[in-house]
mmCIF file of C-alpha atoms in Angstrom:
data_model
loop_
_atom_site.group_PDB
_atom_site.id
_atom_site.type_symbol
_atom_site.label_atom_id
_atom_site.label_comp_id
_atom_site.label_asym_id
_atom_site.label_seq_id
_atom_site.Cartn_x
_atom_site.Cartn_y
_atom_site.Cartn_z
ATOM 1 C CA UNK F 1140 42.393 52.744 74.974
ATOM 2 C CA UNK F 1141 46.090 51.123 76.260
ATOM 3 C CA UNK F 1142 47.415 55.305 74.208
ATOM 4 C CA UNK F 1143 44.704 57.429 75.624
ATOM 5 C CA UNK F 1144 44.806 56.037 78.932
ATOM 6 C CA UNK F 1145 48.370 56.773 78.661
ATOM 7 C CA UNK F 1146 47.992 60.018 77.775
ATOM 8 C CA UNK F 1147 45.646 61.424 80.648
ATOM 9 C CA UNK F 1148 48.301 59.687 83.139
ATOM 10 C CA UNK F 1149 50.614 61.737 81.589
ATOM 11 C CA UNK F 1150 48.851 64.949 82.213
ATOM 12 C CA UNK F 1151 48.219 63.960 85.549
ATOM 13 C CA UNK F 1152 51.887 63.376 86.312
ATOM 14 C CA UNK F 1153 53.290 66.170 84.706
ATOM 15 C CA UNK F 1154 53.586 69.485 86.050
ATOM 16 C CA UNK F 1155 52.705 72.370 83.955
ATOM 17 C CA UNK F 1156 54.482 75.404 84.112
ATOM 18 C CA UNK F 1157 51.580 77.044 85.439
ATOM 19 C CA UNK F 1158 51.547 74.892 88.454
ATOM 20 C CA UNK F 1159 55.733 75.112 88.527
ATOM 21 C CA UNK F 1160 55.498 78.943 88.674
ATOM 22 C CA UNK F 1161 53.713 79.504 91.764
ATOM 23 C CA UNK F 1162 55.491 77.084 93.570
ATOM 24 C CA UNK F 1163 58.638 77.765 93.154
ATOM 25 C CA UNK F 1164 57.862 81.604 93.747
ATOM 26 C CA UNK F 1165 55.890 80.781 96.786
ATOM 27 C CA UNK F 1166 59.475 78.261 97.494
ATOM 28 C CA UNK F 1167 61.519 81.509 97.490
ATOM 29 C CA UNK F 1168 59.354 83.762 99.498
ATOM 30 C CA UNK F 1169 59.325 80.886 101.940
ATOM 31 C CA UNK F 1170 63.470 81.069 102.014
ATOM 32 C CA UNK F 1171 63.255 84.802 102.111
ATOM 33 C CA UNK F 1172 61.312 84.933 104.766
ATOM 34 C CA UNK F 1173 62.670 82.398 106.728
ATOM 35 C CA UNK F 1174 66.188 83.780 106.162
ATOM 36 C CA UNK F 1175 65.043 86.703 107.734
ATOM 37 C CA UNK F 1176 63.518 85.129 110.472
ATOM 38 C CA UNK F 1177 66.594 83.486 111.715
ATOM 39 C CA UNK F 1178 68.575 87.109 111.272
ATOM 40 C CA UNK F 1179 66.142 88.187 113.535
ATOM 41 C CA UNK F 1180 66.227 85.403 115.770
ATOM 42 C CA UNK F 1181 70.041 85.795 116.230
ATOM 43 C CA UNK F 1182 69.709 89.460 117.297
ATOM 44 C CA UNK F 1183 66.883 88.936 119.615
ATOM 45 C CA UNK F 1184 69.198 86.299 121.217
ATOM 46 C CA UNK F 1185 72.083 88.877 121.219
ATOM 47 C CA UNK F 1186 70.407 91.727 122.594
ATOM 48 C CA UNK F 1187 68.694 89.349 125.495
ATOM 49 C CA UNK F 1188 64.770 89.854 124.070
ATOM 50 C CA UNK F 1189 64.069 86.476 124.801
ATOM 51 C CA UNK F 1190 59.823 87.194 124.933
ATOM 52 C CA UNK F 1191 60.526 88.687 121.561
ATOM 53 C CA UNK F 1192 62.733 86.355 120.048
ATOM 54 C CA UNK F 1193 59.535 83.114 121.276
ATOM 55 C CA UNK F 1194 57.209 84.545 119.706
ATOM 56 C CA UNK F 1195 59.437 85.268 116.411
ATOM 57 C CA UNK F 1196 60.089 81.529 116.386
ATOM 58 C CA UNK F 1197 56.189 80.548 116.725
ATOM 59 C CA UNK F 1198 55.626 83.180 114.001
ATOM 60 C CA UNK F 1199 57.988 81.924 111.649
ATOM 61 C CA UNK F 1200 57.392 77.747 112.246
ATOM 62 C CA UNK F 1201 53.386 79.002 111.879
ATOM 63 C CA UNK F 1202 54.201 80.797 108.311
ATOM 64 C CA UNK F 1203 56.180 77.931 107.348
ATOM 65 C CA UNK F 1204 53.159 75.334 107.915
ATOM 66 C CA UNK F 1205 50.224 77.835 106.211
ATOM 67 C CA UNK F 1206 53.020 78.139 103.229
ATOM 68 C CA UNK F 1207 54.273 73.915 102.678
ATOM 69 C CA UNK F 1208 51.110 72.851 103.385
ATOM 70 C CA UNK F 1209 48.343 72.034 100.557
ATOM 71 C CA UNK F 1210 45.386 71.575 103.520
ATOM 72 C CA UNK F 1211 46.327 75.273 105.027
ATOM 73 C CA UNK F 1212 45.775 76.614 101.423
ATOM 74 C CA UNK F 1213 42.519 78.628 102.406
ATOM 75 C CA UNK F 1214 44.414 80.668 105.400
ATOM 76 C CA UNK F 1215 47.726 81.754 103.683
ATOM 77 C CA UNK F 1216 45.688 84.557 102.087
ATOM 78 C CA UNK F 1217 45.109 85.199 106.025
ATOM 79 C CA UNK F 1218 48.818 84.972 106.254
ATOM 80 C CA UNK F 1219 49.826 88.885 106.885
ATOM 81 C CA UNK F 1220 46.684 89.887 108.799
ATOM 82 C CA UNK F 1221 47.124 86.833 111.109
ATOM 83 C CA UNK F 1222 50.992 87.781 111.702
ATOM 84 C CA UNK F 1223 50.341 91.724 112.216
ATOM 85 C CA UNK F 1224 47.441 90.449 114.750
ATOM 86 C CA UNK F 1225 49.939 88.517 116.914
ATOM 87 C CA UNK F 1226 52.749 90.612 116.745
ATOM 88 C CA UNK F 1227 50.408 93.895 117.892
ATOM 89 C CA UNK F 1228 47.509 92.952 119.649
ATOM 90 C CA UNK F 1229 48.106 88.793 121.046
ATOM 91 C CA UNK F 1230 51.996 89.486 122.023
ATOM 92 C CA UNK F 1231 51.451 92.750 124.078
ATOM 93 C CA UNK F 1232 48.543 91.261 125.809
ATOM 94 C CA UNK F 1233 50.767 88.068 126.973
ATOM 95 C CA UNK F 1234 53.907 90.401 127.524
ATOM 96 C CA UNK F 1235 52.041 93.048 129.992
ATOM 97 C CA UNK F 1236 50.130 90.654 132.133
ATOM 98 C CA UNK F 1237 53.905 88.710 132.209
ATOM 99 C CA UNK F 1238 55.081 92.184 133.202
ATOM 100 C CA UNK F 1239 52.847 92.389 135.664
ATOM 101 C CA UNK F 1240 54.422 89.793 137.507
ATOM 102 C CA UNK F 1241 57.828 90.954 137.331
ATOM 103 C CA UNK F 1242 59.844 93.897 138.379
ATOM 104 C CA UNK F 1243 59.197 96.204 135.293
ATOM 105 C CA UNK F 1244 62.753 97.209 135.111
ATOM 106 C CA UNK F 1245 64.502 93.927 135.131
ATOM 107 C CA UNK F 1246 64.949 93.780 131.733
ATOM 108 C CA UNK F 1247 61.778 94.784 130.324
ATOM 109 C CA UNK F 1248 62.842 98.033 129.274
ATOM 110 C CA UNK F 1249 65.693 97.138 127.718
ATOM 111 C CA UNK F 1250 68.336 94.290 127.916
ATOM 112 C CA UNK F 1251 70.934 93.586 130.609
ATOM 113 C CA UNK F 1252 73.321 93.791 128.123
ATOM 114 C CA UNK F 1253 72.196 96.873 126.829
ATOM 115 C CA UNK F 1254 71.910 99.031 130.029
ATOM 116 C CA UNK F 1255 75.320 97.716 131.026
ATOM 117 C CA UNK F 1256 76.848 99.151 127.374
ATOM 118 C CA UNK F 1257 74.902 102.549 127.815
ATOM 119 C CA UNK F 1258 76.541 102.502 131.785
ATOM 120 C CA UNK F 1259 80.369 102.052 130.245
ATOM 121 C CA UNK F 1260 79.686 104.852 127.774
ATOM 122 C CA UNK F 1261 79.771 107.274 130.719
ATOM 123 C CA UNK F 1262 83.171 109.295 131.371
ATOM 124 C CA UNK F 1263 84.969 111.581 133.421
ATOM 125 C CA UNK F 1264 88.215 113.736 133.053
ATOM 126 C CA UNK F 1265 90.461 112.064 135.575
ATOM 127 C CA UNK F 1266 92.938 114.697 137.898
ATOM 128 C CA UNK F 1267 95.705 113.887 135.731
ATOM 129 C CA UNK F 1268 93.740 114.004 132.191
ATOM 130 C CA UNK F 1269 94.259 117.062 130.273
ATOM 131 C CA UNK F 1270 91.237 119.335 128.583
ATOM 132 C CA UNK F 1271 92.212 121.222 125.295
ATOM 133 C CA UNK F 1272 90.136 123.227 122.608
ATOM 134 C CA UNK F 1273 89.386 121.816 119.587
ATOM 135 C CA UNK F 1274 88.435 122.189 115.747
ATOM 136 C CA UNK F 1275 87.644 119.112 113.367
ATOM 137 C CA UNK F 1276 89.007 118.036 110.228
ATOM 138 C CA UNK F 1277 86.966 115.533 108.325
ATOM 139 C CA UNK F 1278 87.748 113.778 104.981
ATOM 140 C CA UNK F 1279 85.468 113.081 102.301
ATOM 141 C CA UNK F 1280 85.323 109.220 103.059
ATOM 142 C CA UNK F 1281 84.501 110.150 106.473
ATOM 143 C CA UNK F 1282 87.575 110.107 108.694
ATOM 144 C CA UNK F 1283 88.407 112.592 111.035
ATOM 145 C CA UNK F 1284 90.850 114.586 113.309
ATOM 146 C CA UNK F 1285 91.649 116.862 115.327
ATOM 147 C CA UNK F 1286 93.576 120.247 116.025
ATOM 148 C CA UNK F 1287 94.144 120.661 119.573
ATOM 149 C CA UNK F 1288 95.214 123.877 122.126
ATOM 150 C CA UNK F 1289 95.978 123.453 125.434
ATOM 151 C CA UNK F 1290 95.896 126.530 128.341
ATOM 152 C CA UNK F 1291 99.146 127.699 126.953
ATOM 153 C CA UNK F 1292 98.499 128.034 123.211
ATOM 154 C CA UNK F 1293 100.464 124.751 121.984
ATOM 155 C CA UNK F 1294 98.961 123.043 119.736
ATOM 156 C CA UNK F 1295 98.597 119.175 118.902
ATOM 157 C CA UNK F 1296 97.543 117.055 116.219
ATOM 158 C CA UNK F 1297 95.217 114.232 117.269
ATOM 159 C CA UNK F 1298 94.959 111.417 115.271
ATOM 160 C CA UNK F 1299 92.550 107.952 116.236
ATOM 161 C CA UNK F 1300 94.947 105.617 117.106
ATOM 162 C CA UNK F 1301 98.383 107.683 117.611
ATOM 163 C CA UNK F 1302 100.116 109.548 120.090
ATOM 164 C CA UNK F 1303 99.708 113.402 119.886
ATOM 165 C CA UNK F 1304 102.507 115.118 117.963
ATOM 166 C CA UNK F 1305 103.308 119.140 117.617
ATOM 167 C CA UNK F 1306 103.973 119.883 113.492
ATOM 168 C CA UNK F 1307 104.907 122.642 112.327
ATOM 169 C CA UNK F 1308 103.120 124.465 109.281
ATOM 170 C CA UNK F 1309 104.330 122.752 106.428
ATOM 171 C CA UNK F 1310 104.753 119.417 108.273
ATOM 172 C CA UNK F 1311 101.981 116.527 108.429
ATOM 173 C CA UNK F 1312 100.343 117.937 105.694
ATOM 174 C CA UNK F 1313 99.451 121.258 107.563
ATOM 175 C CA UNK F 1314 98.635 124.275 106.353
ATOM 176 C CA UNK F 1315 99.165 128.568 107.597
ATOM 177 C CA UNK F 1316 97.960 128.348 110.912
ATOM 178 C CA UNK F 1317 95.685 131.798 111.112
ATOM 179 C CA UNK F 1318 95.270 134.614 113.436
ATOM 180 C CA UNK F 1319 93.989 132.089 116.444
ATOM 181 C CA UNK F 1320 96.779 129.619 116.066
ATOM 182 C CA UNK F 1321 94.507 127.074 113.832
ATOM 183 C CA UNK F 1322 95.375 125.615 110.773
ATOM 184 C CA UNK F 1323 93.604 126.562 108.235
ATOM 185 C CA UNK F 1324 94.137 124.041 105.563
ATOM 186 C CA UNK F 1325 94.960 119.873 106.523
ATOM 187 C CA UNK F 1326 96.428 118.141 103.290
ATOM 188 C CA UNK F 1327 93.337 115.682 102.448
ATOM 189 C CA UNK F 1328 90.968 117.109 105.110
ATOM 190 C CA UNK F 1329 88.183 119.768 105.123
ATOM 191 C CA UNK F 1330 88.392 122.265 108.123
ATOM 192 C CA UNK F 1331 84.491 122.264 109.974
ATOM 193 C CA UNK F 1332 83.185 125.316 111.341
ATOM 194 C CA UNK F 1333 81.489 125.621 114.382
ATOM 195 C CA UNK F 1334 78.075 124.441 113.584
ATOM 196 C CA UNK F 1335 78.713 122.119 111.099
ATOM 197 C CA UNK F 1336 81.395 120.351 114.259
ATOM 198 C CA UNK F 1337 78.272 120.786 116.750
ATOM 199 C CA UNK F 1338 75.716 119.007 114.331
ATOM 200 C CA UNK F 1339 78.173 115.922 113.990
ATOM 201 C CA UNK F 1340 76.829 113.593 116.897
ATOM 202 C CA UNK F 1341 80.040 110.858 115.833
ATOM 203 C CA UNK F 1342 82.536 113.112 117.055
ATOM 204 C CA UNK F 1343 81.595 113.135 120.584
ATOM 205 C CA UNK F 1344 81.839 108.958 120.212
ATOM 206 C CA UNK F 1345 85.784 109.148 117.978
ATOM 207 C CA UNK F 1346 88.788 108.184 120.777
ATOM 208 C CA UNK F 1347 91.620 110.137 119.029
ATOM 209 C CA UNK F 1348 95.105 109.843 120.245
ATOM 210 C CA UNK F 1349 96.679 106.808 121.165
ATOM 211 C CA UNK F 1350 95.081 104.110 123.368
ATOM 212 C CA UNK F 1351 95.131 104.188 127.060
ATOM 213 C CA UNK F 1352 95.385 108.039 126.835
ATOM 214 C CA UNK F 1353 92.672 108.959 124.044
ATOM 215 C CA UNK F 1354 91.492 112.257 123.834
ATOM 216 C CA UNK F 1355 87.296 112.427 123.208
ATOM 217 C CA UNK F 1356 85.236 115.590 122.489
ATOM 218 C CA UNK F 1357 83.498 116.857 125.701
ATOM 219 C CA UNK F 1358 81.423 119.552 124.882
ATOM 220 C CA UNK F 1359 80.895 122.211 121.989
ATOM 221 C CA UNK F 1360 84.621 123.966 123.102
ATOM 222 C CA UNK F 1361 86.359 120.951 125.369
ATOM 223 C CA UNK F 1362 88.473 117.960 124.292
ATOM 224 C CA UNK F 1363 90.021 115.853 127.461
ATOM 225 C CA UNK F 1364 91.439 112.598 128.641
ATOM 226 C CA UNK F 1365 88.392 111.185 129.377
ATOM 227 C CA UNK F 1366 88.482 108.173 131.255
ATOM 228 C CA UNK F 1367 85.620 104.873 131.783
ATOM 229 C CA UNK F 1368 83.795 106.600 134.922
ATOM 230 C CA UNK F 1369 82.489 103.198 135.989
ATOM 231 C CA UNK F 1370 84.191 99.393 135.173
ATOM 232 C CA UNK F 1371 81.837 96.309 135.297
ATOM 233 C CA UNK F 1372 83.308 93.029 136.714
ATOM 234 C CA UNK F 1373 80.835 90.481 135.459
ATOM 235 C CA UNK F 1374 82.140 87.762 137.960
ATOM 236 C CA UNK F 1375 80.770 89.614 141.221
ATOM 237 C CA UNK F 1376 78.021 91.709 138.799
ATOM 238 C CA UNK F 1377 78.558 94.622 140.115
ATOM 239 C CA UNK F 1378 79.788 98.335 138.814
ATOM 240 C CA UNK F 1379 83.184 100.163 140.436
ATOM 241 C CA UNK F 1380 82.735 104.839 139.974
ATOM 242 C CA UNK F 1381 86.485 105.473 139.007
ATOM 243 C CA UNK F 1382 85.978 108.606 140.329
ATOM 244 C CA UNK F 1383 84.898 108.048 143.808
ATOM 245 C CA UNK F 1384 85.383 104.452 144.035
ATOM 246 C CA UNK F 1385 82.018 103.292 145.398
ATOM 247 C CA UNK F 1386 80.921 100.124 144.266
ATOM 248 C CA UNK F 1387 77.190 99.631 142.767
ATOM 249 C CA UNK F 1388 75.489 96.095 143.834
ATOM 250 C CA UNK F 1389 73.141 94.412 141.139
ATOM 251 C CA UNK F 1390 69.591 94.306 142.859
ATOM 252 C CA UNK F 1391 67.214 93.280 140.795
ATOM 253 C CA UNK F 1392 67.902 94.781 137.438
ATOM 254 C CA UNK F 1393 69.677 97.937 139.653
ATOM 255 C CA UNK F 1394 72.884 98.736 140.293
ATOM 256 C CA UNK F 1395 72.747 100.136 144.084
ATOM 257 C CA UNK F 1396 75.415 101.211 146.236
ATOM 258 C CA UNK F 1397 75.273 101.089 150.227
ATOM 259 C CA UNK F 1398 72.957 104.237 150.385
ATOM 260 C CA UNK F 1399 70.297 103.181 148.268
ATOM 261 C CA UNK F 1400 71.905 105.836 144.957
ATOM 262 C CA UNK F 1401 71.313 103.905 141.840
ATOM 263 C CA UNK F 1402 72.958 104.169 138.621
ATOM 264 C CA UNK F 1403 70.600 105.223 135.626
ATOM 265 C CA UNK F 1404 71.527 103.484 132.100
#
């Protein structure tokens, strides 16, 4: 009796490894998902989506209970439906009527933070800034440059980073300039042509030349020292036009200047 009582303890102690299994591959989905949770949870935070980032955090402390404990059991097969259900139908419900209550462009649309960085990206080609024509070199690991010509013909090499310097064939790694005054070769770059240049939406973001006077691609012909057109100063909140000097007031998710012009992100 003393041996087979023994025995069935055992077996009732022991984990078998079809019990092992499934936990410890329902243990890992738990630290997948909750590894993504918190990656999301830091960018929410980051980007300001702080109605997002609440209900990310109920989400992931309610798939953390259905998935530890034994009593939820029945409702983690529930799990995904449950989750889609909040996230799409339960959330928006909550979010509009909070809308509702709120001015729907303080920050609903998108962050602070955000409208503020798509604000800076603006420029404008100051009296003193320069305007060329271009043509892009790109290597194959994705690095690029370019061959500038001002109103008189001279031409410039613009690197990111470095002043603009004059070579001559032969120097810098450049090849026979052709009929139009444009190399046609650049030692470890490949020469674009027109369409391929206008299909490339990172040029127009590159700051070649050296900093504090970088040259950026304007339009499909025009390169210029292009300048910030408007400079935040976070202590007062408000945004300063470099070109006309007005200064933009923060009203309510806004930025206003004395005659009721706003600025659009």
């Amino acid at each position: 009796m003393t041996s087979l009582a023994s025995q069935n303890y055992s077996k009732t102690r022991i984990p078998s490894s079809d019990t092992v299994i499934p936990h410890l591959l329902r243990l890992a989905i738990l630290v997948a998902i909750d590894a993504s949770g918190i990656w999301l949870l830091s960018r929410f935070l980051s980007l300001g989506y702080y109605p997002l980032m609440a209900v990310t955090l109920v989400i992931l402390i309610f798939v953390n209970i259905v998935l530890i404990r034994r009593q939820a059991y029945p409702i983690r097969w529930m799990v995904v439906g449950l989750v889609l259900m909040i996230m799409f139908t339960i959330y928006p419900i909550f979010f509009t009527v909070w809308v509702s209550f709120t001015n729907y462009g303080e920050g609903h649309l998108i962050t602070k933070t955000q409208a503020i960085d798509q604000i800076l990206k603006a420029k404008y080609l100051p009296e003193t800034g320069l305007a060329f024509t271009w043509t892009a070199y790109k290597t194959p690991e994705g690095v690029y440059t370019l061959w500038l010509q001002d109103a008189d013909g001279n031409g410039y090499l613009a690197l990111v980073g470095e002043p603009l310097t004059q070579p001559q064939p032969g120097e810098s790694g450049l090849g026979e300039l052709d009929e139009n005054g444009i190399p046609k070769t650049i030692d470890g770059y490949q020469r674009l042509n027109v369409f391929e240049a206008a299909a490339d939406q990172s040029l127009t973001e590159i700051q070649f030349g050296e900093e504090g006077r970088s040259i950026q691609v304007r339009s499909a012909r025009e390169a210029a020292e292009l300048a910030p057109l408007y400079v935040y100063d976070p202590d007062a909140d408000t945004m300063t036009n470099q070109e006309t000097g007005v200064v933009y007031q923060n009203l309510r998710g806004t930025f206003t200047d004395p005659n009721g012009d706003q600025i659009r992100p």
